[in-house]
PDB file of C-alpha atoms and ligand atoms in Angstrom:
ATOM      1  CA  MET T   1      -0.173  -0.185  -0.064  1.00 70.00           C
ATOM      2  CA  ALA T   2       0.942   3.329  -0.368  1.00 87.00           C
ATOM      3  CA  LEU T   3       0.063   6.736   1.549  1.00 96.00           C
ATOM      4  CA  VAL T   4      -3.291   8.018  -0.269  1.00 98.00           C
ATOM      5  CA  THR T   5      -4.997  11.289  -0.443  1.00 97.00           C
ATOM      6  CA  THR T   6      -8.650  12.039   1.022  1.00 98.00           C
ATOM      7  CA  LYS T   7     -10.075  13.004  -1.941  1.00 97.00           C
ATOM      8  CA  GLN T   8     -11.741   9.464  -2.163  1.00 97.00           C
ATOM      9  CA  MET T   9     -11.417   8.784   1.308  1.00 98.00           C
ATOM     10  CA  PHE T  10     -14.209  11.542   1.666  1.00 98.00           C
ATOM     11  CA  ALA T  11     -16.229  10.682  -1.316  1.00 97.00           C
ATOM     12  CA  ASP T  12     -17.064   7.491   0.369  1.00 97.00           C
ATOM     13  CA  ALA T  13     -17.502   9.015   3.734  1.00 98.00           C
ATOM     14  CA  TYR T  14     -20.384  11.062   2.189  1.00 97.00           C
ATOM     15  CA  ALA T  15     -21.711   8.297   0.149  1.00 96.00           C
ATOM     16  CA  GLY T  16     -21.980   5.854   3.377  1.00 97.00           C
ATOM     17  CA  GLY T  17     -22.372   8.862   5.741  1.00 97.00           C
ATOM     18  CA  TYR T  18     -20.445   8.721   7.944  1.00 98.00           C
ATOM     19  CA  ALA T  19     -16.900  10.367   9.266  1.00 98.00           C
ATOM     20  CA  ILE T  20     -12.815  10.079   8.872  1.00 98.00           C
ATOM     21  CA  GLY T  21     -11.088  10.223  12.027  1.00 98.00           C
ATOM     22  CA  ALA T  22      -8.392  12.498  11.613  1.00 99.00           C
ATOM     23  CA  PHE T  23      -5.582  12.023  14.671  1.00 99.00           C
ATOM     24  CA  ASN T  24      -2.953  13.716  15.288  1.00 98.00           C
ATOM     25  CA  ILE T  25       0.775  11.974  15.628  1.00 98.00           C
ATOM     26  CA  ASN T  26       3.553  12.975  18.010  1.00 98.00           C
ATOM     27  CA  ASN T  27       5.852   9.419  18.843  1.00 98.00           C
ATOM     28  CA  MET T  28       5.876   6.057  17.747  1.00 98.00           C
ATOM     29  CA  GLU T  29       3.252   4.955  19.926  1.00 98.00           C
ATOM     30  CA  ILE T  30       0.982   7.005  19.182  1.00 98.00           C
ATOM     31  CA  ILE T  31       1.357   6.177  15.633  1.00 98.00           C
ATOM     32  CA  GLN T  32       1.125   2.585  16.341  1.00 98.00           C
ATOM     33  CA  GLY T  33      -1.964   2.793  18.887  1.00 98.00           C
ATOM     34  CA  ILE T  34      -3.860   4.552  16.146  1.00 99.00           C
ATOM     35  CA  VAL T  35      -2.908   2.750  13.184  1.00 98.00           C
ATOM     36  CA  ASP T  36      -3.528  -0.644  15.047  1.00 98.00           C
ATOM     37  CA  ALA T  37      -6.990   0.593  15.633  1.00 98.00           C
ATOM     38  CA  ALA T  38      -7.630   1.242  12.227  1.00 98.00           C
ATOM     39  CA  GLN T  39      -6.503  -2.109  10.878  1.00 98.00           C
ATOM     40  CA  GLU T  40      -8.319  -3.908  13.643  1.00 98.00           C
ATOM     41  CA  THR T  41     -11.730  -1.776  12.611  1.00 98.00           C
ATOM     42  CA  ASN T  42     -10.710  -2.242   9.088  1.00 98.00           C
ATOM     43  CA  SER T  43     -11.548   1.723   8.375  1.00 98.00           C
ATOM     44  CA  PRO T  44      -9.119   4.814   6.725  1.00 98.00           C
ATOM     45  CA  VAL T  45      -7.404   7.009   9.060  1.00 98.00           C
ATOM     46  CA  ILE T  46      -5.559  10.330   8.674  1.00 98.00           C
ATOM     47  CA  LEU T  47      -2.941  10.856  10.409  1.00 98.00           C
ATOM     48  CA  GLN T  48      -1.746  14.404  10.726  1.00 98.00           C
ATOM     49  CA  VAL T  49       1.185  16.702  12.012  1.00 98.00           C
ATOM     50  CA  SER T  50       1.294  20.103  13.684  1.00 98.00           C
ATOM     51  CA  SER T  51       4.169  22.097  13.191  1.00 96.00           C
ATOM     52  CA  GLY T  52       5.046  21.676  16.750  1.00 97.00           C
ATOM     53  CA  ALA T  53       4.605  18.109  16.193  1.00 98.00           C
ATOM     54  CA  ILE T  54       7.203  18.273  13.063  1.00 97.00           C
ATOM     55  CA  LYS T  55       9.714  20.340  15.202  1.00 96.00           C
ATOM     56  CA  TYR T  56       9.662  18.076  18.199  1.00 98.00           C
ATOM     57  CA  ALA T  57       9.820  14.269  15.857  1.00 97.00           C
ATOM     58  CA  ARG T  58      12.351  15.717  13.339  1.00 96.00           C
ATOM     59  CA  PRO T  59      10.804  15.285   9.742  1.00 94.00           C
ATOM     60  CA  THR T  60      12.426  12.614   8.326  1.00 95.00           C
ATOM     61  CA  TYR T  61      11.504  10.088  11.338  1.00 97.00           C
ATOM     62  CA  LEU T  62       7.868  11.309  11.233  1.00 96.00           C
ATOM     63  CA  LYS T  63       8.270  10.534   7.792  1.00 95.00           C
ATOM     64  CA  LYS T  64       9.725   6.639   7.959  1.00 97.00           C
ATOM     65  CA  LEU T  65       7.167   6.060  11.012  1.00 98.00           C
ATOM     66  CA  VAL T  66       4.384   6.843   8.819  1.00 98.00           C
ATOM     67  CA  GLU T  67       5.891   5.034   6.014  1.00 97.00           C
ATOM     68  CA  ALA T  68       6.223   1.690   8.532  1.00 98.00           C
ATOM     69  CA  ALA T  69       2.684   2.448   9.606  1.00 98.00           C
ATOM     70  CA  VAL T  70       1.900   2.017   5.624  1.00 98.00           C
ATOM     71  CA  GLU T  71       4.083  -0.943   5.136  1.00 98.00           C
ATOM     72  CA  ASP T  72       2.685  -2.589   8.142  1.00 97.00           C
ATOM     73  CA  THR T  73      -1.248  -2.643   7.086  1.00 97.00           C
ATOM     74  CA  THR T  74      -3.786  -3.190   4.575  1.00 97.00           C
ATOM     75  CA  ILE T  75      -6.306  -0.115   5.148  1.00 98.00           C
ATOM     76  CA  ASP T  76      -5.892   3.657   3.730  1.00 98.00           C
ATOM     77  CA  ILE T  77      -3.933   5.846   5.430  1.00 98.00           C
ATOM     78  CA  ALA T  78      -3.609   9.926   4.799  1.00 98.00           C
ATOM     79  CA  LEU T  79      -0.641  11.917   5.817  1.00 98.00           C
ATOM     80  CA  HIS T  80      -2.037  15.603   6.762  1.00 98.00           C
ATOM     81  CA  LEU T  81      -0.109  18.632   7.304  1.00 98.00           C
ATOM     82  CA  ASP T  82      -2.541  20.392  10.444  1.00 98.00           C
ATOM     83  CA  HIS T  83      -2.782  24.076  10.750  1.00 97.00           C
ATOM     84  CA  GLY T  84      -0.171  24.666   7.969  1.00 98.00           C
ATOM     85  CA  ALA T  85       0.657  28.628   8.743  1.00 97.00           C
ATOM     86  CA  ASP T  86       1.827  29.750   5.274  1.00 98.00           C
ATOM     87  CA  PHE T  87       2.565  28.922   2.212  1.00 98.00           C
ATOM     88  CA  GLU T  88       5.951  27.731   3.073  1.00 98.00           C
ATOM     89  CA  ALA T  89       5.053  25.241   5.741  1.00 98.00           C
ATOM     90  CA  CYS T  90       2.520  23.331   3.453  1.00 98.00           C
ATOM     91  CA  LYS T  91       5.423  23.725   0.534  1.00 98.00           C
ATOM     92  CA  ALA T  92       8.023  21.744   2.718  1.00 98.00           C
ATOM     93  CA  ALA T  93       5.223  18.729   3.833  1.00 98.00           C
ATOM     94  CA  ILE T  94       4.191  18.468   0.022  1.00 98.00           C
ATOM     95  CA  ASP T  95       7.955  18.088  -0.785  1.00 98.00           C
ATOM     96  CA  LEU T  96       8.302  15.751   2.095  1.00 97.00           C
ATOM     97  CA  GLY T  97       6.044  13.623   0.594  1.00 97.00           C
ATOM     98  CA  PHE T  98       2.562  14.774   2.800  1.00 98.00           C
ATOM     99  CA  THR T  99      -0.925  13.291   0.905  1.00 98.00           C
ATOM    100  CA  SER T 100      -2.662  16.417   1.968  1.00 98.00           C
ATOM    101  CA  VAL T 101      -2.378  19.963   3.540  1.00 98.00           C
ATOM    102  CA  MET T 102      -4.298  22.346   5.915  1.00 98.00           C
ATOM    103  CA  ILE T 103      -3.759  26.002   5.325  1.00 98.00           C
ATOM    104  CA  ASP T 104      -4.798  27.855   8.419  1.00 97.00           C
ATOM    105  CA  GLY T 105      -5.439  31.615   6.643  1.00 97.00           C
ATOM    106  CA  SER T 106      -8.215  31.662   9.373  1.00 94.00           C
ATOM    107  CA  HIS T 107      -6.429  34.946  11.065  1.00 93.00           C
ATOM    108  CA  HIS T 108      -6.113  36.912   7.825  1.00 96.00           C
ATOM    109  CA  ASP T 109      -9.073  38.670   6.137  1.00 95.00           C
ATOM    110  CA  PHE T 110     -11.441  37.371   3.405  1.00 97.00           C
ATOM    111  CA  GLU T 111      -9.478  37.953   0.496  1.00 98.00           C
ATOM    112  CA  GLU T 112      -6.114  36.989   1.967  1.00 98.00           C
ATOM    113  CA  ASN T 113      -7.101  33.665   3.192  1.00 98.00           C
ATOM    114  CA  ILE T 114      -8.615  33.708  -0.363  1.00 98.00           C
ATOM    115  CA  ARG T 115      -4.995  34.355  -1.874  1.00 98.00           C
ATOM    116  CA  VAL T 116      -2.891  32.088   0.345  1.00 98.00           C
ATOM    117  CA  THR T 117      -5.295  29.293   0.369  1.00 98.00           C
ATOM    118  CA  LYS T 118      -5.581  29.314  -3.789  1.00 98.00           C
ATOM    119  CA  GLU T 119      -1.400  29.934  -4.167  1.00 98.00           C
ATOM    120  CA  VAL T 120      -0.664  26.785  -1.826  1.00 98.00           C
ATOM    121  CA  VAL T 121      -3.985  24.863  -4.068  1.00 98.00           C
ATOM    122  CA  GLU T 122      -1.688  25.353  -7.083  1.00 98.00           C
ATOM    123  CA  TYR T 123       1.134  24.056  -5.851  1.00 98.00           C
ATOM    124  CA  ALA T 124      -0.812  21.146  -4.161  1.00 98.00           C
ATOM    125  CA  HIS T 125      -2.588  20.346  -7.004  1.00 98.00           C
ATOM    126  CA  ALA T 126       0.041  20.458  -9.657  1.00 98.00           C
ATOM    127  CA  ARG T 127       1.674  17.314  -7.122  1.00 98.00           C
ATOM    128  CA  GLY T 128      -1.383  15.567  -6.739  1.00 98.00           C
ATOM    129  CA  VAL T 129      -2.102  16.324  -2.865  1.00 98.00           C
ATOM    130  CA  VAL T 130      -5.260  17.697  -1.701  1.00 98.00           C
ATOM    131  CA  VAL T 131      -5.401  21.394   0.774  1.00 98.00           C
ATOM    132  CA  GLU T 132      -7.886  21.804   3.673  1.00 98.00           C
ATOM    133  CA  ALA T 133      -8.629  25.800   4.513  1.00 98.00           C
ATOM    134  CA  GLU T 134     -10.487  27.212   7.556  1.00 97.00           C
ATOM    135  CA  LEU T 135     -13.149  29.922   7.165  1.00 97.00           C
ATOM    136  CA  GLY T 136     -14.371  31.037  10.709  1.00 93.00           C
ATOM    137  CA  ARG T 137     -11.976  31.373  13.732  1.00 89.00           C
ATOM    138  CA  LEU T 138     -12.327  28.499  16.508  1.00 86.00           C
ATOM    139  CA  ALA T 139     -11.197  29.667  20.074  1.00 73.00           C
ATOM    140  CA  GLY T 140      -8.361  27.593  22.213  1.00 69.00           C
ATOM    141  CA  VAL T 141      -5.117  26.593  22.011  1.00 62.00           C
ATOM    142  CA  GLU T 142      -2.845  25.432  19.498  1.00 61.00           C
ATOM    143  CA  ASP T 143       0.987  25.643  18.856  1.00 57.00           C
ATOM    144  CA  ASP T 144       1.967  29.047  19.630  1.00 57.00           C
ATOM    145  CA  VAL T 145      -1.330  30.557  18.717  1.00 60.00           C
ATOM    146  CA  ASP T 146      -3.839  31.436  21.362  1.00 65.00           C
ATOM    147  CA  VAL T 147      -7.125  32.296  20.240  1.00 67.00           C
ATOM    148  CA  SER T 148      -9.462  33.953  22.598  1.00 69.00           C
ATOM    149  CA  VAL T 149     -13.267  33.415  22.870  1.00 66.00           C
ATOM    150  CA  GLU T 150     -13.418  37.268  21.901  1.00 64.00           C
ATOM    151  CA  ASP T 151     -11.605  37.158  18.987  1.00 65.00           C
ATOM    152  CA  SER T 152     -12.954  33.788  17.955  1.00 75.00           C
ATOM    153  CA  SER T 153     -15.653  33.952  15.289  1.00 89.00           C
ATOM    154  CA  TYR T 154     -18.157  31.290  13.595  1.00 94.00           C
ATOM    155  CA  THR T 155     -17.646  30.677  10.020  1.00 96.00           C
ATOM    156  CA  ASP T 156     -20.319  32.827   8.028  1.00 95.00           C
ATOM    157  CA  PRO T 157     -21.966  30.193   5.521  1.00 96.00           C
ATOM    158  CA  GLN T 158     -22.477  33.317   2.923  1.00 94.00           C
ATOM    159  CA  GLN T 159     -18.836  33.645   2.488  1.00 97.00           C
ATOM    160  CA  VAL T 160     -18.403  29.575   2.006  1.00 98.00           C
ATOM    161  CA  LYS T 161     -19.446  29.195  -1.759  1.00 97.00           C
ATOM    162  CA  GLU T 162     -17.212  32.189  -2.823  1.00 98.00           C
ATOM    163  CA  PHE T 163     -14.398  30.922  -0.840  1.00 98.00           C
ATOM    164  CA  VAL T 164     -14.828  27.470  -1.992  1.00 98.00           C
ATOM    165  CA  GLU T 165     -15.134  28.711  -5.669  1.00 98.00           C
ATOM    166  CA  ARG T 166     -12.702  30.963  -5.809  1.00 98.00           C
ATOM    167  CA  THR T 167      -9.892  29.080  -4.298  1.00 98.00           C
ATOM    168  CA  GLY T 168     -10.702  25.677  -5.772  1.00 98.00           C
ATOM    169  CA  VAL T 169      -9.701  24.260  -2.385  1.00 98.00           C
ATOM    170  CA  ASP T 170     -10.776  20.545  -1.645  1.00 98.00           C
ATOM    171  CA  SER T 171     -12.200  20.455   1.861  1.00 98.00           C
ATOM    172  CA  LEU T 172     -12.758  23.512   4.331  1.00 98.00           C
ATOM    173  CA  ALA T 173     -12.863  23.687   8.473  1.00 98.00           C
ATOM    174  CA  ILE T 174     -15.688  25.392   9.810  1.00 97.00           C
ATOM    175  CA  ALA T 175     -15.984  27.019  12.965  1.00 96.00           C
ATOM    176  CA  ILE T 176     -19.443  26.150  15.039  1.00 97.00           C
ATOM    177  CA  GLY T 177     -18.306  26.402  18.467  1.00 95.00           C
ATOM    178  CA  THR T 178     -15.541  24.057  19.135  1.00 96.00           C
ATOM    179  CA  SER T 179     -12.428  25.126  20.111  1.00 95.00           C
ATOM    180  CA  HIS T 180      -8.955  23.484  20.496  1.00 95.00           C
ATOM    181  CA  GLY T 181      -7.899  21.821  24.181  1.00 97.00           C
ATOM    182  CA  ALA T 182      -9.387  20.432  27.317  1.00 97.00           C
ATOM    183  CA  VAL T 183     -11.366  23.391  27.837  1.00 96.00           C
ATOM    184  CA  LYS T 184     -13.871  23.857  25.351  1.00 96.00           C
ATOM    185  CA  PHE T 185     -17.261  25.142  26.652  1.00 94.00           C
ATOM    186  CA  THR T 186     -17.605  26.529  30.118  1.00 92.00           C
ATOM    187  CA  GLY T 187     -21.740  25.633  30.556  1.00 92.00           C
ATOM    188  CA  GLU T 188     -23.383  22.960  28.828  1.00 95.00           C
ATOM    189  CA  PRO T 189     -21.468  22.057  25.140  1.00 96.00           C
ATOM    190  CA  LYS T 190     -23.458  23.788  22.043  1.00 95.00           C
ATOM    191  CA  LEU T 191     -22.659  23.660  18.555  1.00 96.00           C
ATOM    192  CA  GLU T 192     -24.427  26.096  15.793  1.00 96.00           C
ATOM    193  CA  TYR T 193     -26.033  23.260  13.913  1.00 97.00           C
ATOM    194  CA  GLY T 194     -28.114  25.902  11.881  1.00 97.00           C
ATOM    195  CA  ILE T 195     -24.776  27.477  10.321  1.00 97.00           C
ATOM    196  CA  LEU T 196     -23.763  23.776   9.340  1.00 97.00           C
ATOM    197  CA  LYS T 197     -26.934  22.594   8.012  1.00 98.00           C
ATOM    198  CA  GLU T 198     -27.174  26.505   6.173  1.00 97.00           C
ATOM    199  CA  ILE T 199     -23.808  25.666   5.077  1.00 98.00           C
ATOM    200  CA  MET T 200     -24.274  22.355   3.612  1.00 97.00           C
ATOM    201  CA  GLU T 201     -27.259  23.266   1.488  1.00 97.00           C
ATOM    202  CA  LEU T 202     -25.102  26.369  -0.247  1.00 97.00           C
ATOM    203  CA  VAL T 203     -22.149  23.536  -0.777  1.00 97.00           C
ATOM    204  CA  PRO T 204     -24.275  20.085  -1.008  1.00 94.00           C
ATOM    205  CA  ASN T 205     -21.480  17.160   0.293  1.00 90.00           C
ATOM    206  CA  PHE T 206     -18.341  19.724  -0.287  1.00 97.00           C
ATOM    207  CA  PRO T 207     -16.219  18.178   2.447  1.00 98.00           C
ATOM    208  CA  LEU T 208     -16.295  19.683   5.823  1.00 98.00           C
ATOM    209  CA  VAL T 209     -13.733  19.698   8.632  1.00 98.00           C
ATOM    210  CA  LEU T 210     -14.574  19.990  12.305  1.00 98.00           C
ATOM    211  CA  HIS T 211     -11.379  20.680  14.366  1.00 98.00           C
ATOM    212  CA  GLY T 212     -11.065  21.164  18.129  1.00 98.00           C
ATOM    213  CA  ALA T 213     -13.591  17.764  18.429  1.00 98.00           C
ATOM    214  CA  SER T 214     -12.156  16.023  21.375  1.00 98.00           C
ATOM    215  CA  SER T 215     -14.640  14.822  23.739  1.00 98.00           C
ATOM    216  CA  VAL T 216     -12.582  15.077  26.571  1.00 98.00           C
ATOM    217  CA  TYR T 217     -14.096  12.077  28.052  1.00 98.00           C
ATOM    218  CA  PRO T 218     -14.647  12.868  31.977  1.00 98.00           C
ATOM    219  CA  GLU T 219     -13.454   9.054  33.175  1.00 98.00           C
ATOM    220  CA  ALA T 220     -10.391   9.993  31.031  1.00 98.00           C
ATOM    221  CA  VAL T 221      -9.964  12.841  33.205  1.00 98.00           C
ATOM    222  CA  ALA T 222     -10.251  11.832  36.004  1.00 98.00           C
ATOM    223  CA  LEU T 223      -8.156   8.703  35.865  1.00 98.00           C
ATOM    224  CA  CYS T 224      -5.464  11.563  35.205  1.00 98.00           C
ATOM    225  CA  ASN T 225      -6.534  13.415  37.927  1.00 98.00           C
ATOM    226  CA  ASP T 226      -6.673  10.382  40.408  1.00 98.00           C
ATOM    227  CA  ASN T 227      -2.862   9.808  39.309  1.00 98.00           C
ATOM    228  CA  GLY T 228      -2.094  13.251  40.601  1.00 98.00           C
ATOM    229  CA  ALA T 229      -2.994  15.374  37.580  1.00 98.00           C
ATOM    230  CA  ASP T 230      -4.552  18.885  37.846  1.00 97.00           C
ATOM    231  CA  LEU T 231      -6.967  19.507  34.944  1.00 97.00           C
ATOM    232  CA  LYS T 232      -9.801  21.733  35.878  1.00 94.00           C
ATOM    233  CA  GLY T 233     -12.726  22.576  34.200  1.00 94.00           C
ATOM    234  CA  SER T 234     -12.204  20.080  31.161  1.00 97.00           C
ATOM    235  CA  LYS T 235     -15.306  19.928  28.842  1.00 97.00           C
ATOM    236  CA  GLY T 236     -15.747  17.990  25.322  1.00 98.00           C
ATOM    237  CA  VAL T 237     -17.910  17.372  22.755  1.00 98.00           C
ATOM    238  CA  PRO T 238     -19.935  14.681  23.650  1.00 98.00           C
ATOM    239  CA  ASP T 239     -19.722  11.515  21.297  1.00 98.00           C
ATOM    240  CA  GLU T 240     -23.734  11.995  20.115  1.00 98.00           C
ATOM    241  CA  MET T 241     -22.957  16.170  19.429  1.00 98.00           C
ATOM    242  CA  LEU T 242     -20.633  14.535  16.346  1.00 98.00           C
ATOM    243  CA  ARG T 243     -22.733  12.191  15.665  1.00 98.00           C
ATOM    244  CA  GLU T 244     -24.808  15.071  14.864  1.00 98.00           C
ATOM    245  CA  ALA T 245     -22.762  16.982  13.467  1.00 98.00           C
ATOM    246  CA  ASN T 246     -21.678  13.889  10.574  1.00 98.00           C
ATOM    247  CA  ARG T 247     -24.923  13.183   9.737  1.00 98.00           C
ATOM    248  CA  LEU T 248     -25.468  17.210   8.918  1.00 97.00           C
ATOM    249  CA  GLY T 249     -22.818  16.986   6.829  1.00 96.00           C
ATOM    250  CA  VAL T 250     -19.034  16.974   8.558  1.00 98.00           C
ATOM    251  CA  CYS T 251     -17.089  13.687   7.227  1.00 98.00           C
ATOM    252  CA  LYS T 252     -13.455  15.056   8.950  1.00 98.00           C
ATOM    253  CA  ILE T 253     -13.595  15.112  12.597  1.00 98.00           C
ATOM    254  CA  ASN T 254      -9.927  16.248  14.444  1.00 98.00           C
ATOM    255  CA  VAL T 255      -8.736  14.442  17.775  1.00 98.00           C
ATOM    256  CA  ASP T 256      -5.813  15.124  19.188  1.00 98.00           C
ATOM    257  CA  THR T 257      -6.698  16.449  22.700  1.00 98.00           C
ATOM    258  CA  ASP T 258      -8.246  12.895  23.710  1.00 98.00           C
ATOM    259  CA  LEU T 259      -5.405  10.779  22.793  1.00 99.00           C
ATOM    260  CA  ARG T 260      -3.273  13.491  25.268  1.00 98.00           C
ATOM    261  CA  ILE T 261      -5.268  12.597  27.955  1.00 98.00           C
ATOM    262  CA  ALA T 262      -5.469   8.833  27.669  1.00 98.00           C
ATOM    263  CA  PHE T 263      -1.979   8.713  27.030  1.00 98.00           C
ATOM    264  CA  THR T 264      -1.161  10.688  30.194  1.00 98.00           C
ATOM    265  CA  GLY T 265      -3.476   8.725  32.091  1.00 98.00           C
ATOM    266  CA  GLN T 266      -1.932   5.540  31.964  1.00 98.00           C
ATOM    267  CA  ILE T 267       1.816   7.052  32.246  1.00 98.00           C
ATOM    268  CA  ARG T 268       0.325   8.972  35.614  1.00 98.00           C
ATOM    269  CA  LYS T 269      -1.188   5.777  37.182  1.00 98.00           C
ATOM    270  CA  VAL T 270       1.806   3.014  36.284  1.00 98.00           C
ATOM    271  CA  PHE T 271       4.050   6.332  38.202  1.00 98.00           C
ATOM    272  CA  ASN T 272       1.343   5.883  40.787  1.00 98.00           C
ATOM    273  CA  GLU T 273       0.843   2.368  41.267  1.00 98.00           C
ATOM    274  CA  LYS T 274       4.353   0.976  40.505  1.00 98.00           C
ATOM    275  CA  PRO T 275       6.928   3.597  41.665  1.00 97.00           C
ATOM    276  CA  SER T 276       9.780   1.515  41.550  1.00 98.00           C
ATOM    277  CA  GLU T 277       9.068   0.774  37.798  1.00 98.00           C
ATOM    278  CA  PHE T 278      11.887   2.672  35.420  1.00 98.00           C
ATOM    279  CA  ASP T 279      11.089   0.553  32.299  1.00 98.00           C
ATOM    280  CA  PRO T 280       9.725   2.931  29.429  1.00 98.00           C
ATOM    281  CA  ARG T 281       8.056   0.192  28.112  1.00 98.00           C
ATOM    282  CA  LYS T 282       6.515  -0.590  31.266  1.00 98.00           C
ATOM    283  CA  PHE T 283       4.490   2.992  30.996  1.00 98.00           C
ATOM    284  CA  VAL T 284       4.748   3.715  27.157  1.00 98.00           C
ATOM    285  CA  GLY T 285       3.552   0.405  26.099  1.00 98.00           C
ATOM    286  CA  PRO T 286      -0.106   0.781  28.202  1.00 98.00           C
ATOM    287  CA  ALA T 287      -0.504   4.417  27.147  1.00 98.00           C
ATOM    288  CA  ARG T 288      -0.198   3.065  23.216  1.00 98.00           C
ATOM    289  CA  THR T 289      -2.971  -0.335  24.112  1.00 98.00           C
ATOM    290  CA  GLU T 290      -5.001   3.104  25.576  1.00 98.00           C
ATOM    291  CA  ILE T 291      -5.128   5.345  22.721  1.00 98.00           C
ATOM    292  CA  THR T 292      -5.900   1.488  20.394  1.00 99.00           C
ATOM    293  CA  ARG T 293      -8.911   1.699  22.598  1.00 98.00           C
ATOM    294  CA  LEU T 294      -9.608   5.134  22.206  1.00 99.00           C
ATOM    295  CA  VAL T 295      -9.471   5.272  18.727  1.00 99.00           C
ATOM    296  CA  LYS T 296     -11.287   1.755  18.086  1.00 98.00           C
ATOM    297  CA  HIS T 297     -14.465   3.439  20.538  1.00 98.00           C
ATOM    298  CA  LYS T 298     -14.675   6.642  17.856  1.00 98.00           C
ATOM    299  CA  ILE T 299     -14.017   4.695  14.760  1.00 98.00           C
ATOM    300  CA  ILE T 300     -17.082   1.812  15.882  1.00 98.00           C
ATOM    301  CA  ASN T 301     -19.393   3.957  18.125  1.00 98.00           C
ATOM    302  CA  VAL T 302     -19.089   7.424  16.979  1.00 98.00           C
ATOM    303  CA  PHE T 303     -17.416   7.916  13.225  1.00 98.00           C
ATOM    304  CA  GLY T 304     -18.932   4.713  11.673  1.00 98.00           C
ATOM    305  CA  SER T 305     -15.642   4.598   9.291  1.00 98.00           C
ATOM    306  CA  GLY T 306     -14.622   0.897   9.739  1.00 98.00           C
ATOM    307  CA  LYS T 307     -16.049  -1.878   7.345  1.00 93.00           C
TER     308      LYS T 307
HETATM  309  O1  G3H B 401      -5.378  21.886  16.616  1.00 70.90           O
HETATM  310  C1  G3H B 401      -3.992  22.391  17.708  1.00 70.90           C
HETATM  311  C2  G3H B 401      -3.525  20.133  17.499  1.00 70.90           C
HETATM  312  O2  G3H B 401      -3.680  19.567  19.083  1.00 70.90           O
HETATM  313  C3  G3H B 401      -1.896  20.508  17.624  1.00 70.90           C
HETATM  314  O3  G3H B 401      -1.273  20.564  18.276  1.00 70.90           O
HETATM  315  O4  G3H B 401       0.346  22.155  17.567  1.00 70.90           O
HETATM  316  O5  G3H B 401       0.813  21.522  20.135  1.00 70.90           O
HETATM  317  O6  G3H B 401       1.134  19.691  18.458  1.00 70.90           O
HETATM  318  P1  G3H B 401       0.169  21.041  18.763  1.00 70.90           P
HETATM  319  P1  13P B 402      -9.087  18.958  19.940  1.00 70.90           P
HETATM  320  O1  13P B 402      -8.136  19.996  20.639  1.00 70.90           O
HETATM  321  O2  13P B 402     -10.268  18.741  20.245  1.00 70.90           O
HETATM  322  O3  13P B 402      -8.563  17.521  20.268  1.00 70.90           O
HETATM  323  O4  13P B 402      -8.625  19.289  18.013  1.00 70.90           O
HETATM  324  C1  13P B 402      -7.554  18.804  17.817  1.00 70.90           C
HETATM  325  C2  13P B 402      -7.370  19.213  16.399  1.00 70.90           C
HETATM  326  O5  13P B 402      -8.516  20.273  16.216  1.00 70.90           O
HETATM  327  C3  13P B 402      -6.230  19.329  15.683  1.00 70.90           C
HETATM  328  O6  13P B 402      -6.373  20.072  14.153  1.00 70.90           O
HETATM  329 ZN1   ZN B 403      -7.702  22.040  14.638  1.00 70.90          ZN
END
């Protein structure tokens, strides 16, 4: 098998009424945990890499680890750049062999977002790579950027059709109330389904992406806190709300925070329960197993992408 783009994945997802999970990767165990779950459920999967992850793991290691995942499995895997900051970041990922890139021009005004997205689309499409862009602005922390609630904004449905037509982009991240990180809502979780419906009517079956879509499961947070963590005020998007977003037209769902919490919980548990343990395989191993359990839950019970 080789890496694939998301083009066919998204077409199949719309035809089948399911969503594809896009999971952030940072090291070997996270990659293996995700890919084992996708293989066991026979599901396509998107492995996505932030600039922070590229800096941390280094480009060559990430590329080779993902190549190993492709060689070791029979499922479709897309390698995606998450939140590419500018043309140069996207170009570097494309040149390295990524099959999909996100150009995040959401902090620019409408015209500049169109300009930079178009520039990336031209470079990417000429090389068989697909592009995700973003309209509207999510709150929360991602990499070095921390967007306050006041600076966030919902996607304006009226702008979507023009943006898609003028840029030629392949998929679009929309802002309907989710945010990055572990604290997504201060009150009850709420998504603006009305905006999603309006967008879908304007661009039927155009691939829409939900960022900041971790569920921040209370039991996973509790495992961390029961073993010495201090995660306060955490709240995510419950599984049933993601199912509804998928039903209304979202076909790519981004998850990072849930992986982080799952990984941390298991490591903390081993440290707490076995203070004499110092073999990294004995604490990173259970973390990898937990990632597989988590991703299988999402694929089977939330996204519906298994075959
Ligand atoms: O959207 C943000 C992702 O959670 C990536 O986070 O930039 O810290 O790797 P990171
Ligand atoms: P979470 O912080 O909700 O996991 O979102 C991740 C994300 O959107 C990566 O682009
Ligand atoms: Zn994101």
